[in-house]
Short mmCIF file of C-alpha atoms in Angstrom, two decimals:
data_model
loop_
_atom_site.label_atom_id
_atom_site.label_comp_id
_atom_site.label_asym_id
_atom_site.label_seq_id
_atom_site.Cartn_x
_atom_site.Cartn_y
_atom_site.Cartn_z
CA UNK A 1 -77.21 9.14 18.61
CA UNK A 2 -76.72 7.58 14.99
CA UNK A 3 -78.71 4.98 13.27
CA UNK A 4 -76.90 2.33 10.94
CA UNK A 5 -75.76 4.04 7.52
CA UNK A 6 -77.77 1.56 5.63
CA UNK A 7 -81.97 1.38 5.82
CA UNK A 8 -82.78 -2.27 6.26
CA UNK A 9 -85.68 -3.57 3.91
CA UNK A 10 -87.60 -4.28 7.00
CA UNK A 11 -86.95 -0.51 8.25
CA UNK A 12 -90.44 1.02 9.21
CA UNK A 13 -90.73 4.77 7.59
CA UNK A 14 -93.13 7.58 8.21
CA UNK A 15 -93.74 10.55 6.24
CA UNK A 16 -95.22 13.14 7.99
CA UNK A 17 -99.01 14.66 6.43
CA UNK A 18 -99.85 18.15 7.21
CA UNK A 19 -102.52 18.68 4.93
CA UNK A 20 -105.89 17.13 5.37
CA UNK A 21 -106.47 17.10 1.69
CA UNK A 22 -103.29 14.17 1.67
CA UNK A 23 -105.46 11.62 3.36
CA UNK A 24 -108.77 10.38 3.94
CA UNK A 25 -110.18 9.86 7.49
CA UNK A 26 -113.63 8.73 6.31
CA UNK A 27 -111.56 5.32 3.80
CA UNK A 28 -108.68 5.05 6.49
CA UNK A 29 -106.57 5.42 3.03
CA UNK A 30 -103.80 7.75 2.66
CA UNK A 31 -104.01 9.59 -1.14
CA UNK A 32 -101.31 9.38 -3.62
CA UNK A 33 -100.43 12.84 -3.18
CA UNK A 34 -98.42 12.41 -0.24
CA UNK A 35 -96.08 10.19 -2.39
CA UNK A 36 -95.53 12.89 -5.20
CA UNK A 37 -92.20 14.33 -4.77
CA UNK A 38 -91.75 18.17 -5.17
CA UNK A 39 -90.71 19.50 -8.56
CA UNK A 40 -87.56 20.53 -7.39
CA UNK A 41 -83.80 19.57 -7.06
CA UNK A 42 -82.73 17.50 -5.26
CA UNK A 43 -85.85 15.55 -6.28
CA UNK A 44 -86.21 13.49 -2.99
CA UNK A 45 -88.97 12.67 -0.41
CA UNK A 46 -88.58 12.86 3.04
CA UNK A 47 -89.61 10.44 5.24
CA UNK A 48 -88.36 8.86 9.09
CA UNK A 49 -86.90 5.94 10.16
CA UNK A 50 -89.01 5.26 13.07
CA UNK A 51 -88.30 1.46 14.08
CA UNK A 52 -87.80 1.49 17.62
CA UNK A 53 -90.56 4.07 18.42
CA UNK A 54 -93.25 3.81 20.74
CA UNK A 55 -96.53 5.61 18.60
CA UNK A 56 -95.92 8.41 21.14
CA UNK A 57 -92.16 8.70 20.80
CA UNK A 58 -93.06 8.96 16.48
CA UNK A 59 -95.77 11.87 17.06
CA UNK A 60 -92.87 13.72 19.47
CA UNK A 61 -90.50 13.44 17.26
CA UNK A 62 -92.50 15.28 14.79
CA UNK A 63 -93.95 18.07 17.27
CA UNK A 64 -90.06 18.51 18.51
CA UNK A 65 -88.44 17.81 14.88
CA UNK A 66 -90.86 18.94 12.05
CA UNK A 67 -93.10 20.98 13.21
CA UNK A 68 -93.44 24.70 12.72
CA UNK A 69 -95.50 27.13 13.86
CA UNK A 70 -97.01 27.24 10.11
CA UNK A 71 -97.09 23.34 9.87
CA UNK A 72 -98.64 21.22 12.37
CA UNK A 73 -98.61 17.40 11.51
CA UNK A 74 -102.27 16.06 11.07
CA UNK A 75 -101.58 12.44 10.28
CA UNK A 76 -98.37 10.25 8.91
CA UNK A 77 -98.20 7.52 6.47
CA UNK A 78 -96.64 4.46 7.39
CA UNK A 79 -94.51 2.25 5.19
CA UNK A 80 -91.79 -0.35 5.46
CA UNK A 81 -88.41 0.41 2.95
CA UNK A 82 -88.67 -2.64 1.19
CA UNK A 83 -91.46 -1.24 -0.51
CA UNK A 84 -89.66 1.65 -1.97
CA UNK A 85 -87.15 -0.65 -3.01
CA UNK A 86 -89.54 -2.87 -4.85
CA UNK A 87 -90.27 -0.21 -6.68
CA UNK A 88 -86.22 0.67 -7.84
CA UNK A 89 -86.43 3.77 -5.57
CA UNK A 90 -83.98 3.63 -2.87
CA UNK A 91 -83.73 5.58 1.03
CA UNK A 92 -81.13 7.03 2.03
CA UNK A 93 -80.30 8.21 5.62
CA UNK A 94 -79.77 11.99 5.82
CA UNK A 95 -79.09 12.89 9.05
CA UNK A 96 -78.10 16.37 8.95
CA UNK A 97 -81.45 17.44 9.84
CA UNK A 98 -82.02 14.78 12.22
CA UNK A 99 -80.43 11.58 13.06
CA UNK A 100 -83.61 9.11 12.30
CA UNK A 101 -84.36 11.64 8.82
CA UNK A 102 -84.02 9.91 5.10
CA UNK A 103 -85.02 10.51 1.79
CA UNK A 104 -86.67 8.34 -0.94
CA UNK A 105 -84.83 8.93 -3.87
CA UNK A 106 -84.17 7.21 -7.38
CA UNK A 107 -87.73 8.83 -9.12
CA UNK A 108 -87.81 9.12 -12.70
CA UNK A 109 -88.64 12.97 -13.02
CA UNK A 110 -91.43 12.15 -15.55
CA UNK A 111 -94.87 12.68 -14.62
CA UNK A 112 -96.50 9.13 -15.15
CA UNK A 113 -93.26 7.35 -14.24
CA UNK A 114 -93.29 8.99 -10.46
CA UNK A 115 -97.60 9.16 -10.10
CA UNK A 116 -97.47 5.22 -10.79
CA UNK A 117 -94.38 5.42 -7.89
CA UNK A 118 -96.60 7.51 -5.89
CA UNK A 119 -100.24 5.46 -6.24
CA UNK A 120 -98.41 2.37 -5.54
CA UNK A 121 -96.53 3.35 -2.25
CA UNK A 122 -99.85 5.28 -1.42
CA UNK A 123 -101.42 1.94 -1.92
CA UNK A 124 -98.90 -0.07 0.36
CA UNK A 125 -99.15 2.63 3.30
CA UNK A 126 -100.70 2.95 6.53
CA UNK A 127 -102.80 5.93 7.22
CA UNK A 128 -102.10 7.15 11.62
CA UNK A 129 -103.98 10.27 12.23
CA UNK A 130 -102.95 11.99 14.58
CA UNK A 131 -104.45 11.51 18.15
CA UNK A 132 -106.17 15.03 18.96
CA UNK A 133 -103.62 15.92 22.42
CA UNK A 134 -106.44 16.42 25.43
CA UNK A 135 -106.10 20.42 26.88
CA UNK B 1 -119.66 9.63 -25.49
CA UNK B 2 -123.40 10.30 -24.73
CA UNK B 3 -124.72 13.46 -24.02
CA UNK B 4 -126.98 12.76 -21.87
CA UNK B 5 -128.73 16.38 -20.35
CA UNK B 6 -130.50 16.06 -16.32
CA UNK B 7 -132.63 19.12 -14.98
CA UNK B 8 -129.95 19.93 -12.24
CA UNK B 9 -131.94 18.88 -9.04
CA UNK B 10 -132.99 22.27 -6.91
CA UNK B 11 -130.32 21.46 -4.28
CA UNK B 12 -128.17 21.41 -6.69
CA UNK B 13 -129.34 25.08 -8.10
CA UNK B 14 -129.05 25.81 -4.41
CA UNK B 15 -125.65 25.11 -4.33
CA UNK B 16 -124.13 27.01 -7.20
CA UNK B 17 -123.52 30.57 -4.97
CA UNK B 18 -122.20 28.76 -2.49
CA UNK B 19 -119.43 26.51 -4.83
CA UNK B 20 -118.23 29.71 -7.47
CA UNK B 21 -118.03 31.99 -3.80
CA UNK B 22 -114.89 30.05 -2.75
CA UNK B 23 -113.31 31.46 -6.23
CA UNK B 24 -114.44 35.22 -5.80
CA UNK B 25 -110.95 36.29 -4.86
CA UNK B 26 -110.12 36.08 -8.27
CA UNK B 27 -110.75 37.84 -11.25
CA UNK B 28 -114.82 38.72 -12.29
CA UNK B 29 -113.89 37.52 -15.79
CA UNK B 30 -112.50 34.13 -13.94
CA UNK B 31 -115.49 33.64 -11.92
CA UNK B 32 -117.79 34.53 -14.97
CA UNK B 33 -115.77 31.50 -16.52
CA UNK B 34 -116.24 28.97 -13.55
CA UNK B 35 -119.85 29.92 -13.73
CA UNK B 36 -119.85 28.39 -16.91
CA UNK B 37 -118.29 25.57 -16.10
CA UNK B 38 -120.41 24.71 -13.19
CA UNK B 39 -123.23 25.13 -15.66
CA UNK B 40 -122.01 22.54 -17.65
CA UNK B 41 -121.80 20.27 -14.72
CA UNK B 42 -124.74 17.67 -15.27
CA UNK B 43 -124.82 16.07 -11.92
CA UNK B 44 -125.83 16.19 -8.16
CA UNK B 45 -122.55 15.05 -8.06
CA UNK B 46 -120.88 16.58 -10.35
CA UNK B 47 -121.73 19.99 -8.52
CA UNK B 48 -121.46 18.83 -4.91
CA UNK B 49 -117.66 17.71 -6.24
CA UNK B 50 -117.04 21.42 -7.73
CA UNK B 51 -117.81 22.51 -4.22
CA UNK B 52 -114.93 19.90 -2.99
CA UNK B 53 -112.87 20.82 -5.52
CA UNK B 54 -113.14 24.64 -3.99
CA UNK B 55 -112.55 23.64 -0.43
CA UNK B 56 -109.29 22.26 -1.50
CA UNK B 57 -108.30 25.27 -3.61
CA UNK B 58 -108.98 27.29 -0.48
CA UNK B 59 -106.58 25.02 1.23
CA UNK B 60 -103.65 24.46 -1.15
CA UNK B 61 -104.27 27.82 -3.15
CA UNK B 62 -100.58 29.09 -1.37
CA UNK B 63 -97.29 28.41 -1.81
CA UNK B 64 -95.89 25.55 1.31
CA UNK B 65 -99.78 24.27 1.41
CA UNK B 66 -98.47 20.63 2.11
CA UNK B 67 -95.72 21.87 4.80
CA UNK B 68 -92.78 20.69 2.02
CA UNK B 69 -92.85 23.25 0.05
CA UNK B 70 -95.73 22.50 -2.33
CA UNK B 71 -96.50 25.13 -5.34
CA UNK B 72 -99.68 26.45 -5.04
CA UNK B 73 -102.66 25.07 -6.79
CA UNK B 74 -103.66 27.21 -9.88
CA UNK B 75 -106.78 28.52 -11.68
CA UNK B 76 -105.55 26.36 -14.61
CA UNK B 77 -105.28 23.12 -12.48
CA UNK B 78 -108.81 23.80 -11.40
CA UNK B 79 -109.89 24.30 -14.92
CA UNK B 80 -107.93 20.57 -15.70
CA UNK B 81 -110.05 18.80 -13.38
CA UNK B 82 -113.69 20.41 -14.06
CA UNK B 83 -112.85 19.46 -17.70
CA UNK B 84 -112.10 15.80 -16.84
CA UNK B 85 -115.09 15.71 -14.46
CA UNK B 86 -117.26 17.18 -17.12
CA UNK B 87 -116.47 13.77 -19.20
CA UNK B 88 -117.10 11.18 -16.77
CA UNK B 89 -120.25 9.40 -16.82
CA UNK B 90 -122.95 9.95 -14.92
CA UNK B 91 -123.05 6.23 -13.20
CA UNK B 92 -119.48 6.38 -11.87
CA UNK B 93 -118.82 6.46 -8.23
CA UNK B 94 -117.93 9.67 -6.93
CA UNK B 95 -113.77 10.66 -6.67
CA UNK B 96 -111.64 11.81 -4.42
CA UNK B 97 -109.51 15.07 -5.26
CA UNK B 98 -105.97 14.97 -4.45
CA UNK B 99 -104.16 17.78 -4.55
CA UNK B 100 -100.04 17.55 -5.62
CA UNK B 101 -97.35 18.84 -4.39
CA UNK B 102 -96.45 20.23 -8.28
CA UNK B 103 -99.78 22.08 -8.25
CA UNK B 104 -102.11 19.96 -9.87
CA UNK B 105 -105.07 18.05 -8.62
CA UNK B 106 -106.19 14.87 -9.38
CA UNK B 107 -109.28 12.17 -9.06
CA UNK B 108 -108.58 8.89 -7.45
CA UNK B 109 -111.03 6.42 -7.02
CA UNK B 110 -111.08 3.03 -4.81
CA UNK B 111 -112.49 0.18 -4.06
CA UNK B 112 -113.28 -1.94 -0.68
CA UNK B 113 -111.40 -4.54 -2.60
CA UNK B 114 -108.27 -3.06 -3.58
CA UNK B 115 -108.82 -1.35 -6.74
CA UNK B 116 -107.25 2.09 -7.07
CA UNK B 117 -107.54 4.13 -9.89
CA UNK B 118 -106.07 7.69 -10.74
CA UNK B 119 -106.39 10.23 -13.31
CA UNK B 120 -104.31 13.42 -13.41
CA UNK B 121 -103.13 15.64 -16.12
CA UNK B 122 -99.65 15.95 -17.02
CA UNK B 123 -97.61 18.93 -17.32
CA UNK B 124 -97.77 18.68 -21.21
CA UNK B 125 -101.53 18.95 -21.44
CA UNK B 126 -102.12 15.38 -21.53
CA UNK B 127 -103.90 12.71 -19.83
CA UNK B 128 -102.01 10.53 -17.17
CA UNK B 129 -103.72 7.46 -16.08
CA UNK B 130 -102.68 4.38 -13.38
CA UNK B 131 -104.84 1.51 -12.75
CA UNK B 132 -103.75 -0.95 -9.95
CA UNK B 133 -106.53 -3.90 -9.85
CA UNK B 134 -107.39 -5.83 -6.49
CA UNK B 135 -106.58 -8.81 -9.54
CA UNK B 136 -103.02 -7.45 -9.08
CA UNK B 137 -102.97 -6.49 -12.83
CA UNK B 138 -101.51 -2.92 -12.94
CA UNK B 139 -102.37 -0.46 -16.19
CA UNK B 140 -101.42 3.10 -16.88
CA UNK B 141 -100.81 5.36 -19.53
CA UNK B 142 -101.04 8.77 -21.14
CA UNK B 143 -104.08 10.19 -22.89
CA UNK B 144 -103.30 10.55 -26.84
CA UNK B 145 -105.50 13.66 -27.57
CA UNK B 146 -105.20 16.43 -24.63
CA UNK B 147 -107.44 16.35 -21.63
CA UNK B 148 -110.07 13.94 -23.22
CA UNK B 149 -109.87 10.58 -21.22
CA UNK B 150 -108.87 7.61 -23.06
CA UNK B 151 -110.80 4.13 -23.81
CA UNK B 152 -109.00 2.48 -21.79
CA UNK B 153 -109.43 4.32 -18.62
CA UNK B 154 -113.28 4.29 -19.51
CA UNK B 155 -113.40 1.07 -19.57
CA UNK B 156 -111.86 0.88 -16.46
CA UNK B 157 -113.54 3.02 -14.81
CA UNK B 158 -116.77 1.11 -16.11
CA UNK B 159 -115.61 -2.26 -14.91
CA UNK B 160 -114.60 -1.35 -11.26
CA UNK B 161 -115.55 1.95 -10.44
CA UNK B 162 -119.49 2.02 -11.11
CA UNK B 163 -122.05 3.77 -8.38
#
Protein backbone atom coordinates (compact mmCIF):
# COMPACT_ATOMS: atom_id res chain seq x y z
CA UNK A 1 0.00 0.00 0.00
CA UNK A 2 1.62 3.57 -0.68
CA UNK A 3 0.18 6.93 -0.17
CA UNK A 4 1.02 9.85 -2.72
CA UNK A 5 4.76 11.12 -2.21
CA UNK A 6 3.48 14.56 -1.59
CA UNK A 7 1.14 15.57 1.76
CA UNK A 8 -1.69 17.63 0.38
CA UNK A 9 -2.43 20.93 2.44
CA UNK A 10 -5.77 19.49 3.16
CA UNK A 11 -4.03 16.11 4.46
CA UNK A 12 -5.50 15.33 8.02
CA UNK A 13 -2.42 14.37 10.54
CA UNK A 14 -2.38 12.81 13.95
CA UNK A 15 0.30 12.66 16.37
CA UNK A 16 -0.03 10.15 18.71
CA UNK A 17 -0.07 11.36 22.92
CA UNK A 18 1.05 8.88 25.38
CA UNK A 19 1.46 10.95 28.23
CA UNK A 20 -1.43 12.39 30.11
CA UNK A 21 0.59 15.35 31.15
CA UNK A 22 0.49 16.33 26.94
CA UNK A 23 -3.17 17.13 27.08
CA UNK A 24 -5.94 18.26 29.05
CA UNK A 25 -9.20 16.24 29.38
CA UNK A 26 -10.86 18.67 31.80
CA UNK A 27 -10.23 22.12 28.64
CA UNK A 28 -10.63 19.52 25.70
CA UNK A 29 -7.16 21.39 24.70
CA UNK A 30 -4.16 19.58 23.73
CA UNK A 31 -0.78 21.40 25.50
CA UNK A 32 2.03 22.73 23.55
CA UNK A 33 4.23 20.10 24.63
CA UNK A 34 3.12 17.62 22.26
CA UNK A 35 4.37 20.01 19.47
CA UNK A 36 8.01 20.37 20.92
CA UNK A 37 10.26 18.35 18.88
CA UNK A 38 13.00 16.22 20.65
CA UNK A 39 16.45 17.73 21.05
CA UNK A 40 17.90 15.44 18.82
CA UNK A 41 19.03 14.83 15.15
CA UNK A 42 17.22 14.44 12.86
CA UNK A 43 15.15 17.17 14.54
CA UNK A 44 11.67 16.00 13.20
CA UNK A 45 8.16 15.23 14.63
CA UNK A 46 6.29 12.41 13.86
CA UNK A 47 2.95 12.45 13.06
CA UNK A 48 0.22 10.17 10.56
CA UNK A 49 -1.42 10.76 7.60
CA UNK A 50 -4.73 9.49 8.52
CA UNK A 51 -7.24 10.84 5.71
CA UNK A 52 -9.22 8.01 4.77
CA UNK A 53 -9.60 6.54 8.31
CA UNK A 54 -12.59 5.61 10.03
CA UNK A 55 -11.83 6.97 14.05
CA UNK A 56 -11.48 3.20 14.66
CA UNK A 57 -9.20 2.35 11.76
CA UNK A 58 -6.77 5.69 13.33
CA UNK A 59 -6.80 4.18 17.05
CA UNK A 60 -5.77 0.51 15.27
CA UNK A 61 -3.35 1.76 13.52
CA UNK A 62 -1.71 3.02 16.56
CA UNK A 63 -2.38 -0.18 18.87
CA UNK A 64 -0.94 -2.35 15.70
CA UNK A 65 1.77 0.41 14.56
CA UNK A 66 3.00 2.48 17.61
CA UNK A 67 2.33 0.94 20.39
CA UNK A 68 4.65 -0.85 22.76
CA UNK A 69 4.31 -2.66 25.60
CA UNK A 70 5.99 0.49 27.50
CA UNK A 71 3.81 3.05 25.49
CA UNK A 72 0.20 2.82 25.22
CA UNK A 73 -1.48 5.76 23.27
CA UNK A 74 -3.84 7.82 25.63
CA UNK A 75 -5.12 10.42 23.23
CA UNK A 76 -3.91 11.98 19.61
CA UNK A 77 -3.87 15.43 18.38
CA UNK A 78 -5.47 16.19 15.29
CA UNK A 79 -4.29 18.65 12.68
CA UNK A 80 -4.61 19.33 8.98
CA UNK A 81 -0.87 19.94 7.00
CA UNK A 82 -1.67 23.17 5.84
CA UNK A 83 -1.19 24.32 9.18
CA UNK A 84 2.34 23.23 9.49
CA UNK A 85 2.92 24.77 6.32
CA UNK A 86 1.57 28.11 7.39
CA UNK A 87 3.93 28.07 9.72
CA UNK A 88 7.22 27.41 7.04
CA UNK A 89 7.49 23.87 8.52
CA UNK A 90 6.94 21.30 6.01
CA UNK A 91 5.74 17.10 6.23
CA UNK A 92 7.28 14.82 4.72
CA UNK A 93 6.11 11.18 4.10
CA UNK A 94 8.47 8.63 5.68
CA UNK A 95 7.30 5.46 5.09
CA UNK A 96 9.90 3.19 6.18
CA UNK A 97 8.27 2.71 9.38
CA UNK A 98 4.92 2.66 8.03
CA UNK A 99 3.32 3.55 4.86
CA UNK A 100 0.74 6.41 6.27
CA UNK A 101 4.04 7.71 8.81
CA UNK A 102 5.56 11.48 8.18
CA UNK A 103 7.50 13.88 9.85
CA UNK A 104 7.12 17.66 10.47
CA UNK A 105 10.25 19.08 9.73
CA UNK A 106 11.80 22.61 8.81
CA UNK A 107 12.05 23.84 12.90
CA UNK A 108 14.45 26.41 13.69
CA UNK A 109 16.49 24.53 16.51
CA UNK A 110 16.20 27.64 18.77
CA UNK A 111 14.18 27.48 21.76
CA UNK A 112 11.61 30.42 21.26
CA UNK A 113 11.63 29.99 17.47
CA UNK A 114 10.18 26.15 17.80
CA UNK A 115 7.88 26.85 21.39
CA UNK A 116 6.07 29.71 19.26
CA UNK A 117 5.91 26.63 16.35
CA UNK A 118 4.75 24.40 19.00
CA UNK A 119 1.93 26.82 20.96
CA UNK A 120 0.60 27.69 17.66
CA UNK A 121 0.04 24.13 16.12
CA UNK A 122 -1.03 23.18 19.77
CA UNK A 123 -3.46 25.96 19.34
CA UNK A 124 -4.81 24.81 15.82
CA UNK A 125 -5.22 21.01 17.02
CA UNK A 126 -7.86 18.77 17.96
CA UNK A 127 -7.61 16.97 21.19
CA UNK A 128 -9.32 12.72 20.59
CA UNK A 129 -8.83 10.85 23.72
CA UNK A 130 -8.78 7.78 23.44
CA UNK A 131 -12.09 5.73 23.86
CA UNK A 132 -11.40 3.43 27.05
CA UNK A 133 -11.78 -0.37 24.88
CA UNK A 134 -14.82 -2.25 27.01
CA UNK A 135 -13.22 -5.84 28.66
CA UNK B 1 6.74 43.75 42.29
CA UNK B 2 4.77 43.70 45.62
CA UNK B 3 5.50 41.59 48.31
CA UNK B 4 2.59 40.94 49.46
CA UNK B 5 2.86 38.05 52.63
CA UNK B 6 -0.77 35.63 53.28
CA UNK B 7 -0.89 33.30 56.48
CA UNK B 8 -0.81 30.07 54.27
CA UNK B 9 -4.45 28.78 54.84
CA UNK B 10 -4.34 25.37 57.21
CA UNK B 11 -5.13 23.20 54.15
CA UNK B 12 -2.55 24.52 52.73
CA UNK B 13 -0.10 23.67 55.90
CA UNK B 14 -1.85 20.37 55.48
CA UNK B 15 -0.60 19.88 52.28
CA UNK B 16 3.10 20.53 52.51
CA UNK B 17 4.09 16.54 53.57
CA UNK B 18 2.13 15.42 51.11
CA UNK B 19 3.68 17.85 47.98
CA UNK B 20 7.84 17.63 49.13
CA UNK B 21 6.95 13.43 49.62
CA UNK B 22 6.74 13.02 45.81
CA UNK B 23 10.57 14.41 45.82
CA UNK B 24 11.93 12.09 48.72
CA UNK B 25 13.72 9.87 46.27
CA UNK B 26 16.18 12.37 46.01
CA UNK B 27 18.79 13.73 47.95
CA UNK B 28 17.90 15.00 51.95
CA UNK B 29 19.88 18.15 51.09
CA UNK B 30 17.42 18.44 47.82
CA UNK B 31 14.35 17.95 49.70
CA UNK B 32 15.64 20.30 52.56
CA UNK B 33 15.86 22.80 49.50
CA UNK B 34 12.26 22.18 48.05
CA UNK B 35 11.11 22.66 51.58
CA UNK B 36 12.22 25.98 51.25
CA UNK B 37 10.84 26.68 48.30
CA UNK B 38 7.42 25.52 49.13
CA UNK B 39 7.81 27.85 52.08
CA UNK B 40 8.16 30.61 49.98
CA UNK B 41 5.08 29.70 48.11
CA UNK B 42 2.43 32.42 49.22
CA UNK B 43 -0.67 30.87 47.90
CA UNK B 44 -3.50 28.20 48.20
CA UNK B 45 -2.57 27.99 44.86
CA UNK B 46 0.62 28.39 44.67
CA UNK B 47 1.03 25.16 46.92
CA UNK B 48 -1.79 23.06 45.51
CA UNK B 49 0.31 23.79 41.97
CA UNK B 50 3.74 22.52 43.70
CA UNK B 51 1.78 19.40 44.38
CA UNK B 52 0.92 19.32 40.39
CA UNK B 53 4.10 20.16 39.58
CA UNK B 54 5.24 16.78 41.64
CA UNK B 55 2.69 14.53 40.04
CA UNK B 56 4.21 15.36 36.77
CA UNK B 57 7.81 14.90 37.92
CA UNK B 58 6.67 11.48 39.08
CA UNK B 59 5.47 10.95 35.59
CA UNK B 60 8.13 12.35 33.25
CA UNK B 61 11.05 12.00 35.90
CA UNK B 62 12.53 8.97 33.25
CA UNK B 63 14.08 8.89 30.24
CA UNK B 64 11.14 7.90 27.05
CA UNK B 65 8.35 9.56 29.55
CA UNK B 66 6.43 10.90 26.39
CA UNK B 67 6.85 7.43 24.36
CA UNK B 68 9.41 9.51 21.73
CA UNK B 69 12.12 9.48 23.48
CA UNK B 70 11.73 12.46 25.84
CA UNK B 71 14.79 13.34 28.37
CA UNK B 72 13.76 13.11 31.66
CA UNK B 73 12.55 16.02 33.66
CA UNK B 74 15.26 17.32 36.13
CA UNK B 75 15.59 18.67 39.70
CA UNK B 76 16.80 21.89 37.97
CA UNK B 77 13.69 22.17 35.66
CA UNK B 78 11.62 21.82 38.78
CA UNK B 79 13.60 24.45 40.49
CA UNK B 80 12.89 26.80 36.98
CA UNK B 81 9.32 26.64 37.40
CA UNK B 82 8.85 27.09 41.39
CA UNK B 83 11.02 30.21 40.76
CA UNK B 84 8.71 31.58 38.02
CA UNK B 85 5.64 30.58 40.07
CA UNK B 86 7.09 32.25 43.07
CA UNK B 87 6.80 35.69 40.90
CA UNK B 88 3.43 35.56 39.64
CA UNK B 89 0.82 37.45 41.29
CA UNK B 90 -1.42 36.36 43.51
CA UNK B 91 -4.74 37.32 41.31
CA UNK B 92 -3.69 35.34 38.23
CA UNK B 93 -5.62 32.37 37.16
CA UNK B 94 -4.10 29.22 37.96
CA UNK B 95 -1.59 27.39 35.01
CA UNK B 96 -1.26 24.46 33.52
CA UNK B 97 2.26 22.59 33.66
CA UNK B 98 3.48 21.16 30.56
CA UNK B 99 6.10 19.09 30.59
CA UNK B 100 8.73 19.01 27.24
CA UNK B 101 10.07 16.63 25.52
CA UNK B 102 13.80 18.51 26.14
CA UNK B 103 13.19 18.20 29.89
CA UNK B 104 11.78 21.29 30.91
CA UNK B 105 8.38 22.23 32.13
CA UNK B 106 6.43 25.01 31.46
CA UNK B 107 3.09 27.17 32.50
CA UNK B 108 0.49 27.75 29.89
CA UNK B 109 -2.46 29.52 30.51
CA UNK B 110 -5.88 29.90 28.37
CA UNK B 111 -8.73 31.40 27.87
CA UNK B 112 -12.52 30.32 26.84
CA UNK B 113 -11.88 32.87 24.18
CA UNK B 114 -8.81 31.94 22.56
CA UNK B 115 -6.09 33.44 24.44
CA UNK B 116 -3.06 31.23 25.06
CA UNK B 117 -0.23 32.20 26.84
CA UNK B 118 3.14 30.34 27.68
CA UNK B 119 6.09 30.84 29.73
CA UNK B 120 9.08 28.47 29.76
CA UNK B 121 12.70 28.89 30.41
CA UNK B 122 15.20 28.51 27.85
CA UNK B 123 18.17 26.44 27.82
CA UNK B 124 20.41 29.58 28.44
CA UNK B 125 18.81 30.53 31.72
CA UNK B 126 16.48 32.90 30.29
CA UNK B 127 12.94 33.66 30.05
CA UNK B 128 10.93 32.49 26.89
CA UNK B 129 7.57 33.94 26.47
CA UNK B 130 4.59 33.49 23.51
CA UNK B 131 1.40 35.28 23.64
CA UNK B 132 -1.26 34.36 20.97
CA UNK B 133 -4.45 36.76 21.65
CA UNK B 134 -8.14 35.60 20.79
CA UNK B 135 -7.56 39.50 18.99
CA UNK B 136 -5.24 37.44 16.71
CA UNK B 137 -2.28 39.69 17.79
CA UNK B 138 0.62 37.26 18.52
CA UNK B 139 3.68 38.46 21.08
CA UNK B 140 6.68 36.60 22.33
CA UNK B 141 10.00 37.09 23.47
CA UNK B 142 12.90 36.32 25.76
CA UNK B 143 13.31 37.54 29.32
CA UNK B 144 16.41 40.12 29.50
CA UNK B 145 17.58 39.35 33.11
CA UNK B 146 17.49 35.38 33.89
CA UNK B 147 14.42 33.71 35.23
CA UNK B 148 12.68 37.03 36.35
CA UNK B 149 9.55 37.49 34.04
CA UNK B 150 9.47 40.42 31.90
CA UNK B 151 6.93 43.57 31.73
CA UNK B 152 5.60 42.58 29.03
CA UNK B 153 4.45 39.18 29.88
CA UNK B 154 3.05 40.84 33.19
CA UNK B 155 1.15 42.85 31.55
CA UNK B 156 -0.16 40.23 29.69
CA UNK B 157 -0.80 38.11 31.97
CA UNK B 158 -2.73 41.05 33.81
CA UNK B 159 -4.88 41.88 30.84
CA UNK B 160 -6.15 38.31 29.92
CA UNK B 161 -5.21 35.94 32.36
CA UNK B 162 -6.73 37.38 35.76
CA UNK B 163 -8.73 34.91 38.39
Amino acid sequence: MSLPAQVAPSEKLSRFIFSSSHFSSLNNRVKYGTFIPPKQSPYELSVYRVDSLQEYEIWQLAVENVETERRKTKARADLICQDALDLQLEVKPEPTRHYRHANITGWEEKDLEDLKFAVQLASKAALIIKPQLKS
Amino acid sequence: MSQLTLSPPPSAEMARPVAVQFFSDQSKKLESELSLLWERLRTLWQRNFFQQIGEVYRECSVEGWDGYGAKAISMEAVKSIITIVMQLPLWIQTPEIVPTPVGRLGLEWHTREGSTFVLEPSGEGKLNYVALLSSGKKISGTSAAGMTIPEIAMQILAHHFKN
